[in-house]
PDB file of C-alpha atoms in Angstrom:
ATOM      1  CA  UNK A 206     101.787 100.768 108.138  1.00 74.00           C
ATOM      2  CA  UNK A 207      97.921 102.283 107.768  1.00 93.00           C
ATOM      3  CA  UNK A 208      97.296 105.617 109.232  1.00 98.00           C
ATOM      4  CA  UNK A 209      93.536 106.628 110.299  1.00 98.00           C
ATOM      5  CA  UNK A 210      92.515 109.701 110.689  1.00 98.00           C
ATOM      6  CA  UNK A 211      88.754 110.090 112.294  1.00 98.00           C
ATOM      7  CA  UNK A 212      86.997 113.461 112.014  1.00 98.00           C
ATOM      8  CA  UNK A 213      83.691 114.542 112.881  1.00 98.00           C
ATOM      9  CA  UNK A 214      81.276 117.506 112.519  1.00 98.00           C
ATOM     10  CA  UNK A 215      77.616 118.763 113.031  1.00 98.00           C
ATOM     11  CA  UNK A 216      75.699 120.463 110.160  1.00 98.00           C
ATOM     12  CA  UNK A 217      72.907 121.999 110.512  1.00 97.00           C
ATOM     13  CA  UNK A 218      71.227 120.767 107.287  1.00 97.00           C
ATOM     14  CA  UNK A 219      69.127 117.800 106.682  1.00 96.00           C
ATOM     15  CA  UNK A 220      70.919 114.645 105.398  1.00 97.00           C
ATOM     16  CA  UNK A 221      70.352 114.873 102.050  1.00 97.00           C
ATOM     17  CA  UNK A 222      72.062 118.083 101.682  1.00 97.00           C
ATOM     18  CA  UNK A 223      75.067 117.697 103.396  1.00 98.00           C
ATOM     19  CA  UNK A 224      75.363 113.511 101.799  1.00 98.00           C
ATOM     20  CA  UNK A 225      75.424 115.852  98.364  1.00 98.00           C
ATOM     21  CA  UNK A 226      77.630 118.547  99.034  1.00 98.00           C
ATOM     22  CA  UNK A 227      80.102 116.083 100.117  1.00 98.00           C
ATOM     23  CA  UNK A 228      80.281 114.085  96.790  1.00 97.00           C
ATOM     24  CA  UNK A 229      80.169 117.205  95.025  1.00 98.00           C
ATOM     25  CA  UNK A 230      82.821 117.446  93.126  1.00 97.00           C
ATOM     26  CA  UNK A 231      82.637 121.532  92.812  1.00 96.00           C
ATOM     27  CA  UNK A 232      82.392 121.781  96.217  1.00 97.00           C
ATOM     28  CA  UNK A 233      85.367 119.750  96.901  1.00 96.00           C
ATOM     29  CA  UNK A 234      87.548 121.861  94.144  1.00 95.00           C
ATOM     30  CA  UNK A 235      86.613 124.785  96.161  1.00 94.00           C
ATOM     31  CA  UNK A 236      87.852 123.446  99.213  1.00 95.00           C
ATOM     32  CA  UNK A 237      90.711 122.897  98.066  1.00 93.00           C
ATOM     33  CA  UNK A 238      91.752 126.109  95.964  1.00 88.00           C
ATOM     34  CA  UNK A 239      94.780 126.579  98.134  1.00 87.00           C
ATOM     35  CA  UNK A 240      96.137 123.492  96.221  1.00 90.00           C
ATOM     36  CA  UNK A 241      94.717 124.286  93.076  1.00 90.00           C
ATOM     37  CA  UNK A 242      93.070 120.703  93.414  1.00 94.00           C
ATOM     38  CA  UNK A 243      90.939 120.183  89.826  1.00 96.00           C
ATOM     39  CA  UNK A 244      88.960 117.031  88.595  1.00 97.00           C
ATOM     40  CA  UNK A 245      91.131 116.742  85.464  1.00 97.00           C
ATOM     41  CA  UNK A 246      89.415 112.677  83.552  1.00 97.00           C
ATOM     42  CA  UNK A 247      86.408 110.733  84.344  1.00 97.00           C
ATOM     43  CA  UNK A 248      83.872 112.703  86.493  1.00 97.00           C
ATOM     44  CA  UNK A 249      84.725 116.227  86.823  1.00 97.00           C
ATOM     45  CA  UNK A 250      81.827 117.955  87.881  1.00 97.00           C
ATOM     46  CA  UNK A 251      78.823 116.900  89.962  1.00 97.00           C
ATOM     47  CA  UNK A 252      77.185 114.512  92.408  1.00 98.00           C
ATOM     48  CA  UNK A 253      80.030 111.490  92.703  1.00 97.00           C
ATOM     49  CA  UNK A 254      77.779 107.940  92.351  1.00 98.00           C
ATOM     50  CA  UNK A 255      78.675 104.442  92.166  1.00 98.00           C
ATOM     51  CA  UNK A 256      81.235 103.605  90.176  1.00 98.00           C
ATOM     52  CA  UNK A 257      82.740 106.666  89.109  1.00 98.00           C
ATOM     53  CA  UNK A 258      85.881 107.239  88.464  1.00 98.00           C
ATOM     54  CA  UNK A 259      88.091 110.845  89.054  1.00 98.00           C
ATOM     55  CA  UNK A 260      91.470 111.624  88.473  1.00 98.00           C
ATOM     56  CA  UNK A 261      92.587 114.748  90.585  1.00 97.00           C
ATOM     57  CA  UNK A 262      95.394 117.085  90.005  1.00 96.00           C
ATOM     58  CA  UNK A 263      96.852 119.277  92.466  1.00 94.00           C
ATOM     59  CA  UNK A 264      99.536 121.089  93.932  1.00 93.00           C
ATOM     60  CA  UNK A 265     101.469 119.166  97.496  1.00 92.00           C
ATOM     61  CA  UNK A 266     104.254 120.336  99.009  1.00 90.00           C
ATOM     62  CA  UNK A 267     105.564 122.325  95.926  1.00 91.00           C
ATOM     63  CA  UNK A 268     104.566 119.626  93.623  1.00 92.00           C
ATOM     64  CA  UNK A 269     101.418 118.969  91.302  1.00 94.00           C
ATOM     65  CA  UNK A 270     100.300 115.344  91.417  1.00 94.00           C
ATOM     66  CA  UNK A 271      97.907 112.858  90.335  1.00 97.00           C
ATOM     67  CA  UNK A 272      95.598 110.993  92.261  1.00 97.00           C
ATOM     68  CA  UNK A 273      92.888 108.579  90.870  1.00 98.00           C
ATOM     69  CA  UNK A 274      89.725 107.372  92.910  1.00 98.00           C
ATOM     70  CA  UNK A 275      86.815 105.273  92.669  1.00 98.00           C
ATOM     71  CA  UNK A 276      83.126 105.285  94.442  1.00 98.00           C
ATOM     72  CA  UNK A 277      83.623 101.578  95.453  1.00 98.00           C
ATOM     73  CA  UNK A 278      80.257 101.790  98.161  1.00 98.00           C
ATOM     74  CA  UNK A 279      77.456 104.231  98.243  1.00 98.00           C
ATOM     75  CA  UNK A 280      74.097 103.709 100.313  1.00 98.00           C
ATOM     76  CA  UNK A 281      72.550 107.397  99.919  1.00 98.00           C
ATOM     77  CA  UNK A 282      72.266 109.143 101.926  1.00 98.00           C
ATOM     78  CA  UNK A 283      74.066 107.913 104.873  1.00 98.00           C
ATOM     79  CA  UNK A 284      77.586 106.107 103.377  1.00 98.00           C
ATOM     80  CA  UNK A 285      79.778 106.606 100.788  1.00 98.00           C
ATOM     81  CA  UNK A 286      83.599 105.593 100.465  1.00 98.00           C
ATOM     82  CA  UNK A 287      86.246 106.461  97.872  1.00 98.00           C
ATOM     83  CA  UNK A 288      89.478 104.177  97.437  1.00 98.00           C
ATOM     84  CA  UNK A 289      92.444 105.150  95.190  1.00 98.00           C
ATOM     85  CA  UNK A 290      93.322 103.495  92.456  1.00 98.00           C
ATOM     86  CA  UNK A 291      96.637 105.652  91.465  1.00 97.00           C
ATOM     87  CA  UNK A 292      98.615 107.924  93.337  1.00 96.00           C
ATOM     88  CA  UNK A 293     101.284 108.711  95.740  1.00 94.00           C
ATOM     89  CA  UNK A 294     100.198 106.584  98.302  1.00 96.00           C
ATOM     90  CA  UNK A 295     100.333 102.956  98.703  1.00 97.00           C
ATOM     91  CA  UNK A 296      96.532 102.855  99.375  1.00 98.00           C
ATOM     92  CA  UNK A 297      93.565 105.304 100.734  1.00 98.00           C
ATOM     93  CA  UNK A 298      90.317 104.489 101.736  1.00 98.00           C
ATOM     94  CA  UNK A 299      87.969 107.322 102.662  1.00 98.00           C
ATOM     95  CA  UNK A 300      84.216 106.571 104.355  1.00 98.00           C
ATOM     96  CA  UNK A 301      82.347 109.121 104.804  1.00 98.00           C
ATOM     97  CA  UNK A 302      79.246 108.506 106.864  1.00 98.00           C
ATOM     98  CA  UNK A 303      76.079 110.320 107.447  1.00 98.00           C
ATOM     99  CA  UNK A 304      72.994 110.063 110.310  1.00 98.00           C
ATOM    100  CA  UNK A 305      70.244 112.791 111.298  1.00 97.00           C
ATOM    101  CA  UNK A 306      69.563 113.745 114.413  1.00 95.00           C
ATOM    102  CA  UNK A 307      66.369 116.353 115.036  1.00 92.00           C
ATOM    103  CA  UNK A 308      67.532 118.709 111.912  1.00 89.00           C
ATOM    104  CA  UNK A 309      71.123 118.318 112.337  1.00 97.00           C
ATOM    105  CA  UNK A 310      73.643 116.260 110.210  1.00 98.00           C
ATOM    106  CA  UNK A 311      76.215 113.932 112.153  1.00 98.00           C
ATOM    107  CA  UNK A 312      79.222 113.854 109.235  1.00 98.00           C
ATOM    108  CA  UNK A 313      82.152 111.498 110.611  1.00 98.00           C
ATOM    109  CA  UNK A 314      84.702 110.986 107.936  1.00 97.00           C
ATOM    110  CA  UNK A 315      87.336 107.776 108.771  1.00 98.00           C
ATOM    111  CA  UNK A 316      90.512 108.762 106.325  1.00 98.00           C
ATOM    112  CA  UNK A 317      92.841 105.528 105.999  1.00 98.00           C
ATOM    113  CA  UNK A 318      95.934 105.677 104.097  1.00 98.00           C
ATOM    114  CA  UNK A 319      99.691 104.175 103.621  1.00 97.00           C
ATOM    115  CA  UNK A 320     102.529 105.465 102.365  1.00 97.00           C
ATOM    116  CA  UNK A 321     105.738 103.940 100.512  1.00 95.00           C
ATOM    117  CA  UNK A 322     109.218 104.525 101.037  1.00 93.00           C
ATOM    118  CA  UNK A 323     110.039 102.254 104.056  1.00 94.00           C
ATOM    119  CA  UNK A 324     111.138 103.979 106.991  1.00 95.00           C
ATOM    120  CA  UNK A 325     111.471 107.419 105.190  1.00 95.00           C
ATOM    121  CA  UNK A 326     108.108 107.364 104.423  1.00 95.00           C
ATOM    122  CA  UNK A 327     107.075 106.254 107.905  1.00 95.00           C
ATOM    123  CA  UNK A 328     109.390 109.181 109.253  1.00 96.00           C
ATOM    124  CA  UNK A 329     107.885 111.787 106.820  1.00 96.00           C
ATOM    125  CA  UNK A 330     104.282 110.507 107.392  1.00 97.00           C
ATOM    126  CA  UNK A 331     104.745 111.278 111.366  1.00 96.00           C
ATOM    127  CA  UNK A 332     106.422 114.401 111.150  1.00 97.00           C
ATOM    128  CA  UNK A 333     104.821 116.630 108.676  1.00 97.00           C
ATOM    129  CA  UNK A 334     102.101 114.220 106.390  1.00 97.00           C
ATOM    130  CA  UNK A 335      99.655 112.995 109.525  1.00 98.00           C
ATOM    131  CA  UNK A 336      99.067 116.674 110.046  1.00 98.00           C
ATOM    132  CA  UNK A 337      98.959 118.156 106.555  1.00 97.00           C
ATOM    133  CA  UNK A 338      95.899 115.248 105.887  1.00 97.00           C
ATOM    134  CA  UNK A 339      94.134 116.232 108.738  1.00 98.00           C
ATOM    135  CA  UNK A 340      94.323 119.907 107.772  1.00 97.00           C
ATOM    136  CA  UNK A 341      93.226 119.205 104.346  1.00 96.00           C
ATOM    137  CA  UNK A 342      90.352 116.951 105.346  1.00 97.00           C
ATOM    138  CA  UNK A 343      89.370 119.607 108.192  1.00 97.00           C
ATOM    139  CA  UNK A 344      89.272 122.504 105.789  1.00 97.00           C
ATOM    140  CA  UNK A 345      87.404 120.239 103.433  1.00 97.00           C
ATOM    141  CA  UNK A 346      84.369 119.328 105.992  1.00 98.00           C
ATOM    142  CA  UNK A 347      84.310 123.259 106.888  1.00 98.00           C
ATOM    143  CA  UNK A 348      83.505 124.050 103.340  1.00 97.00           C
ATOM    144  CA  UNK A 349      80.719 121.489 103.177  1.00 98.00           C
ATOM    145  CA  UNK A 350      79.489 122.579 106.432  1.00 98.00           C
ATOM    146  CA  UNK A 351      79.448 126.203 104.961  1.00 97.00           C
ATOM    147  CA  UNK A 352      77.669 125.622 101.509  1.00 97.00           C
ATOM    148  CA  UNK A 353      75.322 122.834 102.958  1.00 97.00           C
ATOM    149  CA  UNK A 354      73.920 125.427 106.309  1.00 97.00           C
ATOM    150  CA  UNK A 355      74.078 128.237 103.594  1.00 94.00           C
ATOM    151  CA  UNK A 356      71.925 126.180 100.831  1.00 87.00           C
ATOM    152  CA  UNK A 357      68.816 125.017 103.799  1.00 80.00           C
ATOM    153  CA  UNK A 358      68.847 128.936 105.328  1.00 80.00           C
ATOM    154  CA  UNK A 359      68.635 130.463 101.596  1.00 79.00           C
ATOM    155  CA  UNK A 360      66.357 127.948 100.486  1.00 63.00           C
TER     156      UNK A 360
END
């Protein structure tokens, strides 16, 4: 069973700026201090391209994980998407996508994911997982929002 979560938000930044700051690996680490998240193998700082490959480590419901991901499609600066290749789940697929509209950044993010475990999975998923994603993915795109308006207005 896939679950989708769909989020979007306006930045007021040019495209370019806001396509970075959201394959910035720093910038995602810092969205997600309240799990202690870190880029531990393959990229682990920097602008995410093609190709690359980063392992993450962090803290989820009391226990640190692993979770590895590839850049499988970029076209800058309006798509990327990141797939896991190891991890908890059976399978994620994150797009993230990008378009300008008169100075102001359209970011829609489309989250897919399964989970293992049969019906327990499918039970833990609804009640508590759904939720925790979309808080962690909605905390995530207010950080970008935050460093991307903050970089244009200090620049």
């Amino acid at each position: 069973m896939e679950t989708e979560i769909v989020l979007h938000i306006s930045i007021n930044a040019p495209i370019q700026v806001v396509f970075d700051c959201a394959r910035s690996i720093d910038i995602h680490q810092l969205s997600t201090a309240k799990t202690n998240e870190k880029a531990i193998a393959g990229r682990t700082s920097g602008l995410c391209e093609l190709g690359d490959e980063i392992t993450w480590r962090a803290k989820h419901f009391g226990f640190y994980q692993t979770l590895s991901s590839r850049i499988t499609k970029l076209k800058a600066p309006y798509y990327f998407q990141d797939c896991m290749l190891k991890g908890a789940f059976s399978f994620i697929k994150h797009d993230h996508f990008f378009e300008e509209k008169d100075g102001v950044t359209l970011m829609k993010d489309v989250f897919a994911y399964g989970v293992p475990y049969g019906i327990c999975g499918k039970l833990f998923n609804k009640i508590i997982l759904e939720k925790y994603m979309t808080a962690f993915l909605t905390e995530r795109n207010r950080v970008v929002k935050e460093v991307a308006e903050k970089e244009v207005h200090s620049a």
